[in-house]
Amino acid sequence: MLIIWLTILLCLIWGFNWVVMKTALDYFPPVLFSAIRFCLGAAVLLAVCYYKRIPLPKKGDWKWYALCGLLQTAYVFTINQQALQYIDAGITSLLSFTMPFWFAFLAHFFLGERLTAIKITALFLGIIGLFFVLEINPLQFEWSGFAFITQLLVLSGSVAWAISNIIVKKILQHHNKIQFTTYQMAIGAAGLLGYSLLFERGESIQWGTPAVLSLLFAGVVASAFAFVLWFYLLEKGEGGKASLSLLLVPMIGVLCGWLLLGESIHLISIVGMVLILIGIGLVNINETQRLRSPFKLKKKAM
């Protein structure tokens, strides 16, 4: 039950963070905002490591921490922030949140998490639900030109995110989650900062209370705290089920946009939310039944 509540908390934080990131674009160059956000998050976690006397990573761990930091922090957020300038935010979100599909596919081969009919059905319902929630017509996709290349890059970011989660689940399963999150985030932030210094020169920051509050929430809550929480959930439960639950994030983002930014929400979005909830419920109910079945067999044997 605790895992369920922590998953809901994570999705609420990352869903609300969509509103924060959207607001921040009025004050920061896109990639620079992500760079400062993750620098702040890493700084907070470094302070936690110092306070809790968490040691530096072992020599053999650095390569995995660096790989995850470059894949899921530097690459994903550089691609997605840039993509928002060329394709719709809804399409960017949809392609990014195909991550559970790629994770489930890879987990079948590398983690032994079988891609069952129930899981495939749940993923299908979730992705279709995303189309509805974000009100995306498949005809909106560009099938040639620069926009098509941008869409492929966002999709590659989703795959990179899934690969990073596979590494965490398979290789870094029992590593200290605060230590891992701290150093992968610091490495990813360095990559984002390097990109911004190279390609966003001349763009200024409009400092003010909204800019500071956006950084504090995105950096401390949605980065430092939320990523530690995500890796904890990934360690404690089945990875496919945990990643599928992240489909709640864009759904909550749409709801927050409606409540806080006055964005419109239509019946088709509500239908999509129902489909996402059904998909997540299918996997969770199936897992509960699977865990209970051995007890039933023992009872019959008696």
PDB file of C-alpha atoms in Angstrom:
ATOM      1  CA  MET A   1       0.000   0.000   0.000  1.00  0.00           C
ATOM      2  CA  LEU A   2       2.893   2.355   0.809  1.00  0.00           C
ATOM      3  CA  ILE A   3       4.333   1.811  -2.682  1.00  0.00           C
ATOM      4  CA  ILE A   4       1.001   2.834  -4.245  1.00  0.00           C
ATOM      5  CA  TRP A   5       0.837   6.061  -2.241  1.00  0.00           C
ATOM      6  CA  LEU A   6       4.469   6.906  -3.017  1.00  0.00           C
ATOM      7  CA  THR A   7       3.791   6.300  -6.721  1.00  0.00           C
ATOM      8  CA  ILE A   8       0.799   8.655  -6.608  1.00  0.00           C
ATOM      9  CA  LEU A   9       2.927  11.277  -4.813  1.00  0.00           C
ATOM     10  CA  LEU A  10       5.638  10.992  -7.489  1.00  0.00           C
ATOM     11  CA  CYS A  11       3.117  11.364 -10.310  1.00  0.00           C
ATOM     12  CA  LEU A  12       1.547  14.392  -8.600  1.00  0.00           C
ATOM     13  CA  ILE A  13       4.956  16.069  -8.293  1.00  0.00           C
ATOM     14  CA  TRP A  14       6.015  15.382 -11.876  1.00  0.00           C
ATOM     15  CA  GLY A  15       2.541  16.192 -13.214  1.00  0.00           C
ATOM     16  CA  PHE A  16       2.481  19.586 -11.459  1.00  0.00           C
ATOM     17  CA  ASN A  17       6.054  20.172 -12.641  1.00  0.00           C
ATOM     18  CA  TRP A  18       4.720  20.413 -16.200  1.00  0.00           C
ATOM     19  CA  VAL A  19       2.997  23.651 -15.176  1.00  0.00           C
ATOM     20  CA  VAL A  20       6.213  24.824 -13.506  1.00  0.00           C
ATOM     21  CA  MET A  21       8.346  24.063 -16.584  1.00  0.00           C
ATOM     22  CA  LYS A  22       5.846  25.781 -18.862  1.00  0.00           C
ATOM     23  CA  THR A  23       5.883  28.891 -16.640  1.00  0.00           C
ATOM     24  CA  ALA A  24       9.686  28.845 -16.472  1.00  0.00           C
ATOM     25  CA  LEU A  25       9.987  29.212 -20.252  1.00  0.00           C
ATOM     26  CA  ASP A  26       8.898  32.843 -19.809  1.00  0.00           C
ATOM     27  CA  TYR A  27      12.012  33.508 -17.720  1.00  0.00           C
ATOM     28  CA  PHE A  28      14.763  31.090 -18.837  1.00  0.00           C
ATOM     29  CA  PRO A  29      16.284  29.732 -22.037  1.00  0.00           C
ATOM     30  CA  PRO A  30      14.881  26.166 -22.211  1.00  0.00           C
ATOM     31  CA  VAL A  31      18.010  24.023 -21.759  1.00  0.00           C
ATOM     32  CA  LEU A  32      19.593  26.476 -19.314  1.00  0.00           C
ATOM     33  CA  PHE A  33      16.544  26.122 -17.062  1.00  0.00           C
ATOM     34  CA  SER A  34      16.986  22.340 -17.042  1.00  0.00           C
ATOM     35  CA  ALA A  35      20.726  22.740 -16.398  1.00  0.00           C
ATOM     36  CA  ILE A  36      20.225  25.061 -13.408  1.00  0.00           C
ATOM     37  CA  ARG A  37      17.358  22.896 -12.161  1.00  0.00           C
ATOM     38  CA  PHE A  38      19.505  19.759 -12.058  1.00  0.00           C
ATOM     39  CA  CYS A  39      22.554  21.644 -10.714  1.00  0.00           C
ATOM     40  CA  LEU A  40      20.374  22.810  -7.832  1.00  0.00           C
ATOM     41  CA  GLY A  41      18.985  19.306  -7.322  1.00  0.00           C
ATOM     42  CA  ALA A  42      22.490  17.795  -7.333  1.00  0.00           C
ATOM     43  CA  ALA A  43      23.735  20.450  -4.883  1.00  0.00           C
ATOM     44  CA  VAL A  44      20.916  19.615  -2.439  1.00  0.00           C
ATOM     45  CA  LEU A  45      21.679  15.904  -2.707  1.00  0.00           C
ATOM     46  CA  LEU A  46      25.427  16.493  -2.257  1.00  0.00           C
ATOM     47  CA  ALA A  47      24.587  18.261   1.006  1.00  0.00           C
ATOM     48  CA  VAL A  48      22.463  15.255   2.016  1.00  0.00           C
ATOM     49  CA  CYS A  49      25.356  12.897   1.152  1.00  0.00           C
ATOM     50  CA  TYR A  50      27.712  14.972   3.284  1.00  0.00           C
ATOM     51  CA  TYR A  51      25.272  15.077   6.212  1.00  0.00           C
ATOM     52  CA  LYS A  52      24.534  11.340   6.048  1.00  0.00           C
ATOM     53  CA  ARG A  53      28.225  10.507   5.401  1.00  0.00           C
ATOM     54  CA  ILE A  54      27.402   8.709   2.149  1.00  0.00           C
ATOM     55  CA  PRO A  55      30.757   7.890   0.482  1.00  0.00           C
ATOM     56  CA  LEU A  56      31.839   8.624  -3.051  1.00  0.00           C
ATOM     57  CA  PRO A  57      30.878   5.984  -5.646  1.00  0.00           C
ATOM     58  CA  LYS A  58      33.248   3.063  -6.059  1.00  0.00           C
ATOM     59  CA  LYS A  59      35.592   3.181  -9.031  1.00  0.00           C
ATOM     60  CA  GLY A  60      33.601   0.589 -10.974  1.00  0.00           C
ATOM     61  CA  ASP A  61      30.311   2.440 -10.458  1.00  0.00           C
ATOM     62  CA  TRP A  62      31.293   5.733 -12.075  1.00  0.00           C
ATOM     63  CA  LYS A  63      30.830   4.465 -15.637  1.00  0.00           C
ATOM     64  CA  TRP A  64      27.245   3.361 -14.893  1.00  0.00           C
ATOM     65  CA  TYR A  65      26.410   6.582 -13.059  1.00  0.00           C
ATOM     66  CA  ALA A  66      27.831   8.624 -15.945  1.00  0.00           C
ATOM     67  CA  LEU A  67      25.976   6.583 -18.558  1.00  0.00           C
ATOM     68  CA  CYS A  68      22.645   7.004 -16.741  1.00  0.00           C
ATOM     69  CA  GLY A  69      23.260  10.718 -16.177  1.00  0.00           C
ATOM     70  CA  LEU A  70      24.032  11.321 -19.847  1.00  0.00           C
ATOM     71  CA  LEU A  71      21.152   9.137 -21.095  1.00  0.00           C
ATOM     72  CA  GLN A  72      18.218  10.101 -18.871  1.00  0.00           C
ATOM     73  CA  THR A  73      19.179  13.607 -17.741  1.00  0.00           C
ATOM     74  CA  ALA A  74      21.417  15.297 -20.318  1.00  0.00           C
ATOM     75  CA  TYR A  75      20.128  13.642 -23.501  1.00  0.00           C
ATOM     76  CA  VAL A  76      16.416  13.420 -22.665  1.00  0.00           C
ATOM     77  CA  PHE A  77      16.053  16.976 -21.389  1.00  0.00           C
ATOM     78  CA  THR A  78      18.191  18.522 -24.138  1.00  0.00           C
ATOM     79  CA  ILE A  79      16.128  16.782 -26.816  1.00  0.00           C
ATOM     80  CA  ASN A  80      12.722  17.444 -25.264  1.00  0.00           C
ATOM     81  CA  GLN A  81      13.354  21.102 -24.465  1.00  0.00           C
ATOM     82  CA  GLN A  82      14.575  21.741 -28.001  1.00  0.00           C
ATOM     83  CA  ALA A  83      11.719  19.747 -29.526  1.00  0.00           C
ATOM     84  CA  LEU A  84       9.157  22.046 -27.897  1.00  0.00           C
ATOM     85  CA  GLN A  85      10.346  24.797 -30.227  1.00  0.00           C
ATOM     86  CA  TYR A  86       9.490  22.794 -33.350  1.00  0.00           C
ATOM     87  CA  ILE A  87       6.631  20.393 -32.562  1.00  0.00           C
ATOM     88  CA  ASP A  88       3.566  20.559 -30.318  1.00  0.00           C
ATOM     89  CA  ALA A  89       4.011  20.004 -26.588  1.00  0.00           C
ATOM     90  CA  GLY A  90       1.357  17.260 -26.714  1.00  0.00           C
ATOM     91  CA  ILE A  91       3.242  15.261 -29.345  1.00  0.00           C
ATOM     92  CA  THR A  92       6.503  15.736 -27.422  1.00  0.00           C
ATOM     93  CA  SER A  93       4.814  14.447 -24.254  1.00  0.00           C
ATOM     94  CA  LEU A  94       3.239  11.485 -26.026  1.00  0.00           C
ATOM     95  CA  LEU A  95       6.490  10.360 -27.619  1.00  0.00           C
ATOM     96  CA  SER A  96       8.418  10.856 -24.377  1.00  0.00           C
ATOM     97  CA  PHE A  97       5.930   8.803 -22.376  1.00  0.00           C
ATOM     98  CA  THR A  98       6.187   5.793 -24.658  1.00  0.00           C
ATOM     99  CA  MET A  99       9.012   4.918 -22.222  1.00  0.00           C
ATOM    100  CA  PRO A 100       6.900   2.242 -20.429  1.00  0.00           C
ATOM    101  CA  PHE A 101       6.481   0.410 -23.755  1.00  0.00           C
ATOM    102  CA  TRP A 102      10.238   0.359 -24.437  1.00  0.00           C
ATOM    103  CA  PHE A 103      10.981  -0.568 -20.817  1.00  0.00           C
ATOM    104  CA  ALA A 104       8.496  -3.468 -20.865  1.00  0.00           C
ATOM    105  CA  PHE A 105       9.998  -4.734 -24.147  1.00  0.00           C
ATOM    106  CA  LEU A 106      13.598  -4.530 -22.855  1.00  0.00           C
ATOM    107  CA  ALA A 107      12.660  -5.921 -19.415  1.00  0.00           C
ATOM    108  CA  HIS A 108      11.285  -9.047 -21.105  1.00  0.00           C
ATOM    109  CA  PHE A 109      14.787  -9.849 -22.403  1.00  0.00           C
ATOM    110  CA  PHE A 110      17.096  -8.359 -19.754  1.00  0.00           C
ATOM    111  CA  LEU A 111      15.155  -8.583 -16.477  1.00  0.00           C
ATOM    112  CA  GLY A 112      13.015 -11.667 -16.982  1.00  0.00           C
ATOM    113  CA  GLU A 113       9.797  -9.654 -16.546  1.00  0.00           C
ATOM    114  CA  ARG A 114       7.530 -11.530 -18.957  1.00  0.00           C
ATOM    115  CA  LEU A 115       5.620  -9.434 -21.502  1.00  0.00           C
ATOM    116  CA  THR A 116       2.254 -11.049 -20.764  1.00  0.00           C
ATOM    117  CA  ALA A 117      -1.008 -10.493 -22.618  1.00  0.00           C
ATOM    118  CA  ILE A 118      -2.321  -8.475 -19.650  1.00  0.00           C
ATOM    119  CA  LYS A 119       0.737  -6.207 -19.695  1.00  0.00           C
ATOM    120  CA  ILE A 120       0.535  -5.702 -23.479  1.00  0.00           C
ATOM    121  CA  THR A 121      -3.175  -4.835 -23.160  1.00  0.00           C
ATOM    122  CA  ALA A 122      -2.430  -2.395 -20.325  1.00  0.00           C
ATOM    123  CA  LEU A 123       0.327  -0.698 -22.340  1.00  0.00           C
ATOM    124  CA  PHE A 124      -1.929  -0.464 -25.388  1.00  0.00           C
ATOM    125  CA  LEU A 125      -4.743   1.118 -23.337  1.00  0.00           C
ATOM    126  CA  GLY A 126      -2.264   3.501 -21.726  1.00  0.00           C
ATOM    127  CA  ILE A 127      -0.769   4.737 -25.008  1.00  0.00           C
ATOM    128  CA  ILE A 128      -4.228   5.129 -26.609  1.00  0.00           C
ATOM    129  CA  GLY A 129      -5.303   6.963 -23.454  1.00  0.00           C
ATOM    130  CA  LEU A 130      -2.356   9.339 -23.882  1.00  0.00           C
ATOM    131  CA  PHE A 131      -3.529  10.175 -27.417  1.00  0.00           C
ATOM    132  CA  PHE A 132      -6.928  11.086 -25.979  1.00  0.00           C
ATOM    133  CA  VAL A 133      -5.652  12.954 -22.895  1.00  0.00           C
ATOM    134  CA  LEU A 134      -3.312  15.100 -24.972  1.00  0.00           C
ATOM    135  CA  GLU A 135      -5.966  15.414 -27.721  1.00  0.00           C
ATOM    136  CA  ILE A 136      -3.592  14.331 -30.450  1.00  0.00           C
ATOM    137  CA  ASN A 137      -4.849  13.375 -33.880  1.00  0.00           C
ATOM    138  CA  PRO A 138      -2.464  10.820 -35.464  1.00  0.00           C
ATOM    139  CA  LEU A 139      -2.692  12.886 -38.640  1.00  0.00           C
ATOM    140  CA  GLN A 140      -0.834  15.661 -36.783  1.00  0.00           C
ATOM    141  CA  PHE A 141       2.367  13.658 -36.999  1.00  0.00           C
ATOM    142  CA  GLU A 142       4.809  14.748 -39.684  1.00  0.00           C
ATOM    143  CA  TRP A 143       6.129  11.870 -41.760  1.00  0.00           C
ATOM    144  CA  SER A 144       8.932  13.750 -43.513  1.00  0.00           C
ATOM    145  CA  GLY A 145      11.190  16.765 -43.125  1.00  0.00           C
ATOM    146  CA  PHE A 146      12.643  18.419 -40.035  1.00  0.00           C
ATOM    147  CA  ALA A 147       9.588  17.835 -37.837  1.00  0.00           C
ATOM    148  CA  PHE A 148       9.791  14.086 -38.519  1.00  0.00           C
ATOM    149  CA  ILE A 149      13.475  14.013 -37.518  1.00  0.00           C
ATOM    150  CA  THR A 150      12.583  15.922 -34.338  1.00  0.00           C
ATOM    151  CA  GLN A 151       9.869  13.385 -33.499  1.00  0.00           C
ATOM    152  CA  LEU A 152      12.354  10.539 -33.988  1.00  0.00           C
ATOM    153  CA  LEU A 153      14.818  12.278 -31.664  1.00  0.00           C
ATOM    154  CA  VAL A 154      12.165  12.633 -28.937  1.00  0.00           C
ATOM    155  CA  LEU A 155      11.345   8.941 -29.390  1.00  0.00           C
ATOM    156  CA  SER A 156      15.041   8.101 -29.062  1.00  0.00           C
ATOM    157  CA  GLY A 157      15.040  10.047 -25.784  1.00  0.00           C
ATOM    158  CA  SER A 158      12.216   7.817 -24.560  1.00  0.00           C
ATOM    159  CA  VAL A 159      14.282   4.736 -25.450  1.00  0.00           C
ATOM    160  CA  ALA A 160      17.327   6.254 -23.694  1.00  0.00           C
ATOM    161  CA  TRP A 161      15.232   6.797 -20.568  1.00  0.00           C
ATOM    162  CA  ALA A 162      14.067   3.159 -20.692  1.00  0.00           C
ATOM    163  CA  ILE A 163      17.649   1.875 -21.141  1.00  0.00           C
ATOM    164  CA  SER A 164      18.773   3.909 -18.128  1.00  0.00           C
ATOM    165  CA  ASN A 165      15.988   2.389 -16.030  1.00  0.00           C
ATOM    166  CA  ILE A 166      17.017  -1.097 -17.162  1.00  0.00           C
ATOM    167  CA  ILE A 167      20.589  -0.363 -16.006  1.00  0.00           C
ATOM    168  CA  VAL A 168      19.288   0.830 -12.635  1.00  0.00           C
ATOM    169  CA  LYS A 169      17.102  -2.250 -12.204  1.00  0.00           C
ATOM    170  CA  LYS A 170      19.636  -4.836 -13.410  1.00  0.00           C
ATOM    171  CA  ILE A 171      23.044  -3.474 -12.359  1.00  0.00           C
ATOM    172  CA  LEU A 172      22.445  -0.803  -9.716  1.00  0.00           C
ATOM    173  CA  GLN A 173      19.539  -2.503  -7.937  1.00  0.00           C
ATOM    174  CA  HIS A 174      21.156  -2.540  -4.488  1.00  0.00           C
ATOM    175  CA  HIS A 175      23.243   0.630  -4.731  1.00  0.00           C
ATOM    176  CA  ASN A 176      22.510   3.552  -2.422  1.00  0.00           C
ATOM    177  CA  LYS A 177      19.761   5.465  -4.223  1.00  0.00           C
ATOM    178  CA  ILE A 178      20.746   8.866  -2.831  1.00  0.00           C
ATOM    179  CA  GLN A 179      24.353   8.346  -3.906  1.00  0.00           C
ATOM    180  CA  PHE A 180      23.351   7.184  -7.383  1.00  0.00           C
ATOM    181  CA  THR A 181      20.805   9.962  -7.931  1.00  0.00           C
ATOM    182  CA  THR A 182      23.266  12.622  -6.759  1.00  0.00           C
ATOM    183  CA  TYR A 183      26.117  11.754  -9.076  1.00  0.00           C
ATOM    184  CA  GLN A 184      24.109  10.796 -12.157  1.00  0.00           C
ATOM    185  CA  MET A 185      22.231  14.097 -11.758  1.00  0.00           C
ATOM    186  CA  ALA A 186      25.445  16.097 -11.376  1.00  0.00           C
ATOM    187  CA  ILE A 187      26.904  14.504 -14.529  1.00  0.00           C
ATOM    188  CA  GLY A 188      23.667  15.073 -16.458  1.00  0.00           C
ATOM    189  CA  ALA A 189      23.503  18.705 -15.275  1.00  0.00           C
ATOM    190  CA  ALA A 190      27.077  19.255 -16.502  1.00  0.00           C
ATOM    191  CA  GLY A 191      26.057  17.946 -19.928  1.00  0.00           C
ATOM    192  CA  LEU A 192      23.020  20.250 -20.058  1.00  0.00           C
ATOM    193  CA  LEU A 193      25.098  23.241 -18.943  1.00  0.00           C
ATOM    194  CA  GLY A 194      27.703  22.525 -21.610  1.00  0.00           C
ATOM    195  CA  TYR A 195      25.014  22.402 -24.303  1.00  0.00           C
ATOM    196  CA  SER A 196      23.447  25.656 -23.093  1.00  0.00           C
ATOM    197  CA  LEU A 197      26.785  27.488 -23.017  1.00  0.00           C
ATOM    198  CA  LEU A 198      27.460  26.385 -26.598  1.00  0.00           C
ATOM    199  CA  PHE A 199      24.043  26.973 -28.188  1.00  0.00           C
ATOM    200  CA  GLU A 200      22.076  29.389 -25.993  1.00  0.00           C
ATOM    201  CA  ARG A 201      24.605  32.209 -25.745  1.00  0.00           C
ATOM    202  CA  GLY A 202      23.064  35.652 -25.757  1.00  0.00           C
ATOM    203  CA  GLU A 203      19.751  34.523 -24.252  1.00  0.00           C
ATOM    204  CA  SER A 204      19.175  36.145 -20.854  1.00  0.00           C
ATOM    205  CA  ILE A 205      17.355  35.124 -17.669  1.00  0.00           C
ATOM    206  CA  GLN A 206      14.498  37.287 -16.418  1.00  0.00           C
ATOM    207  CA  TRP A 207      14.988  36.998 -12.662  1.00  0.00           C
ATOM    208  CA  GLY A 208      12.033  37.506 -10.323  1.00  0.00           C
ATOM    209  CA  THR A 209       9.924  35.680  -7.748  1.00  0.00           C
ATOM    210  CA  PRO A 210       8.242  33.341 -10.300  1.00  0.00           C
ATOM    211  CA  ALA A 211      11.640  32.407 -11.761  1.00  0.00           C
ATOM    212  CA  VAL A 212      13.107  31.618  -8.334  1.00  0.00           C
ATOM    213  CA  LEU A 213      10.052  29.630  -7.215  1.00  0.00           C
ATOM    214  CA  SER A 214      10.090  27.650 -10.486  1.00  0.00           C
ATOM    215  CA  LEU A 215      13.736  26.746  -9.921  1.00  0.00           C
ATOM    216  CA  LEU A 216      13.188  25.796  -6.293  1.00  0.00           C
ATOM    217  CA  PHE A 217      10.288  23.461  -7.047  1.00  0.00           C
ATOM    218  CA  ALA A 218      11.798  21.929 -10.199  1.00  0.00           C
ATOM    219  CA  GLY A 219      15.265  21.594  -8.669  1.00  0.00           C
ATOM    220  CA  VAL A 220      14.594  20.537  -5.083  1.00  0.00           C
ATOM    221  CA  VAL A 221      11.196  18.799  -5.215  1.00  0.00           C
ATOM    222  CA  ALA A 222      10.819  17.529  -8.813  1.00  0.00           C
ATOM    223  CA  SER A 223      14.518  16.652  -9.252  1.00  0.00           C
ATOM    224  CA  ALA A 224      16.336  15.919  -5.968  1.00  0.00           C
ATOM    225  CA  PHE A 225      13.422  14.392  -4.053  1.00  0.00           C
ATOM    226  CA  ALA A 226      11.386  12.943  -6.941  1.00  0.00           C
ATOM    227  CA  PHE A 227      14.250  11.129  -8.677  1.00  0.00           C
ATOM    228  CA  VAL A 228      15.380   9.504  -5.424  1.00  0.00           C
ATOM    229  CA  LEU A 229      11.766   8.433  -4.946  1.00  0.00           C
ATOM    230  CA  TRP A 230      11.523   7.088  -8.522  1.00  0.00           C
ATOM    231  CA  PHE A 231      14.648   4.956  -8.210  1.00  0.00           C
ATOM    232  CA  TYR A 232      13.394   3.663  -4.865  1.00  0.00           C
ATOM    233  CA  LEU A 233      10.098   2.612  -6.490  1.00  0.00           C
ATOM    234  CA  LEU A 234      11.984   1.040  -9.388  1.00  0.00           C
ATOM    235  CA  GLU A 235      14.038  -1.016  -6.918  1.00  0.00           C
ATOM    236  CA  LYS A 236      11.113  -2.127  -4.731  1.00  0.00           C
ATOM    237  CA  GLY A 237       8.603  -3.175  -7.378  1.00  0.00           C
ATOM    238  CA  GLU A 238       8.397  -4.714 -10.822  1.00  0.00           C
ATOM    239  CA  GLY A 239       9.920  -2.208 -13.239  1.00  0.00           C
ATOM    240  CA  GLY A 240       7.249  -2.588 -15.923  1.00  0.00           C
ATOM    241  CA  LYS A 241       4.446  -1.910 -13.470  1.00  0.00           C
ATOM    242  CA  ALA A 242       6.276   1.097 -12.000  1.00  0.00           C
ATOM    243  CA  SER A 243       7.003   2.613 -15.417  1.00  0.00           C
ATOM    244  CA  LEU A 244       3.420   2.081 -16.587  1.00  0.00           C
ATOM    245  CA  SER A 245       2.245   4.076 -13.570  1.00  0.00           C
ATOM    246  CA  LEU A 246       4.161   7.074 -14.938  1.00  0.00           C
ATOM    247  CA  LEU A 247       1.428   7.420 -17.575  1.00  0.00           C
ATOM    248  CA  LEU A 248      -0.409   9.245 -14.780  1.00  0.00           C
ATOM    249  CA  VAL A 249       2.110  12.106 -15.071  1.00  0.00           C
ATOM    250  CA  PRO A 250       0.858  13.694 -18.339  1.00  0.00           C
ATOM    251  CA  MET A 251      -2.704  13.078 -17.178  1.00  0.00           C
ATOM    252  CA  ILE A 252      -2.043  15.027 -13.973  1.00  0.00           C
ATOM    253  CA  GLY A 253      -0.197  17.644 -16.027  1.00  0.00           C
ATOM    254  CA  VAL A 254      -3.302  18.228 -18.148  1.00  0.00           C
ATOM    255  CA  LEU A 255      -5.470  18.474 -15.016  1.00  0.00           C
ATOM    256  CA  CYS A 256      -3.040  20.961 -13.415  1.00  0.00           C
ATOM    257  CA  GLY A 257      -3.025  23.027 -16.602  1.00  0.00           C
ATOM    258  CA  TRP A 258      -6.823  23.120 -16.485  1.00  0.00           C
ATOM    259  CA  LEU A 259      -6.977  24.017 -12.791  1.00  0.00           C
ATOM    260  CA  LEU A 260      -4.058  26.452 -12.571  1.00  0.00           C
ATOM    261  CA  LEU A 261      -3.523  27.882 -16.045  1.00  0.00           C
ATOM    262  CA  GLY A 262      -7.112  27.938 -17.280  1.00  0.00           C
ATOM    263  CA  GLU A 263      -6.361  25.524 -20.125  1.00  0.00           C
ATOM    264  CA  SER A 264      -9.359  23.763 -21.635  1.00  0.00           C
ATOM    265  CA  ILE A 265     -10.151  20.121 -21.000  1.00  0.00           C
ATOM    266  CA  HIS A 266     -12.577  18.157 -23.155  1.00  0.00           C
ATOM    267  CA  LEU A 267     -14.587  14.962 -22.926  1.00  0.00           C
ATOM    268  CA  ILE A 268     -12.051  13.070 -25.055  1.00  0.00           C
ATOM    269  CA  SER A 269      -9.341  13.858 -22.471  1.00  0.00           C
ATOM    270  CA  ILE A 270     -11.534  12.458 -19.706  1.00  0.00           C
ATOM    271  CA  VAL A 271     -12.060   9.272 -21.758  1.00  0.00           C
ATOM    272  CA  GLY A 272      -8.274   9.041 -22.146  1.00  0.00           C
ATOM    273  CA  MET A 273      -7.781   9.374 -18.392  1.00  0.00           C
ATOM    274  CA  VAL A 274     -10.199   6.507 -17.812  1.00  0.00           C
ATOM    275  CA  LEU A 275      -8.278   4.324 -20.304  1.00  0.00           C
ATOM    276  CA  ILE A 276      -4.971   5.085 -18.568  1.00  0.00           C
ATOM    277  CA  LEU A 277      -6.442   4.231 -15.168  1.00  0.00           C
ATOM    278  CA  ILE A 278      -7.894   0.974 -16.533  1.00  0.00           C
ATOM    279  CA  GLY A 279      -4.486   0.050 -17.992  1.00  0.00           C
ATOM    280  CA  ILE A 280      -2.669   0.721 -14.718  1.00  0.00           C
ATOM    281  CA  GLY A 281      -5.397  -1.076 -12.771  1.00  0.00           C
ATOM    282  CA  LEU A 282      -5.138  -4.151 -15.031  1.00  0.00           C
ATOM    283  CA  VAL A 283      -1.451  -4.620 -14.288  1.00  0.00           C
ATOM    284  CA  ASN A 284      -1.844  -4.039 -10.555  1.00  0.00           C
ATOM    285  CA  ILE A 285      -4.844  -6.355 -10.185  1.00  0.00           C
ATOM    286  CA  ASN A 286      -3.095  -9.064 -12.208  1.00  0.00           C
ATOM    287  CA  GLU A 287       0.028  -8.755 -10.040  1.00  0.00           C
ATOM    288  CA  THR A 288      -2.032  -8.986  -6.838  1.00  0.00           C
ATOM    289  CA  GLN A 289      -3.758 -12.154  -8.077  1.00  0.00           C
ATOM    290  CA  ARG A 290      -0.404 -13.655  -9.061  1.00  0.00           C
ATOM    291  CA  LEU A 291       1.020 -13.035  -5.606  1.00  0.00           C
ATOM    292  CA  ARG A 292      -2.014 -14.567  -3.903  1.00  0.00           C
ATOM    293  CA  SER A 293      -2.282 -17.676  -6.102  1.00  0.00           C
ATOM    294  CA  PRO A 294       0.460 -19.734  -4.343  1.00  0.00           C
ATOM    295  CA  PHE A 295      -1.476 -19.458  -1.077  1.00  0.00           C
ATOM    296  CA  LYS A 296      -4.586 -20.783  -2.806  1.00  0.00           C
ATOM    297  CA  LEU A 297      -2.619 -23.731  -4.159  1.00  0.00           C
ATOM    298  CA  LYS A 298      -1.284 -24.553  -0.702  1.00  0.00           C
ATOM    299  CA  LYS A 299      -4.804 -24.470   0.696  1.00  0.00           C
ATOM    300  CA  LYS A 300      -6.031 -26.957  -1.899  1.00  0.00           C
ATOM    301  CA  ALA A 301      -3.087 -29.228  -1.245  1.00  0.00           C
ATOM    302  CA  MET A 302      -4.044 -29.388   2.435  1.00  0.00           C
TER     303      MET A 302
END
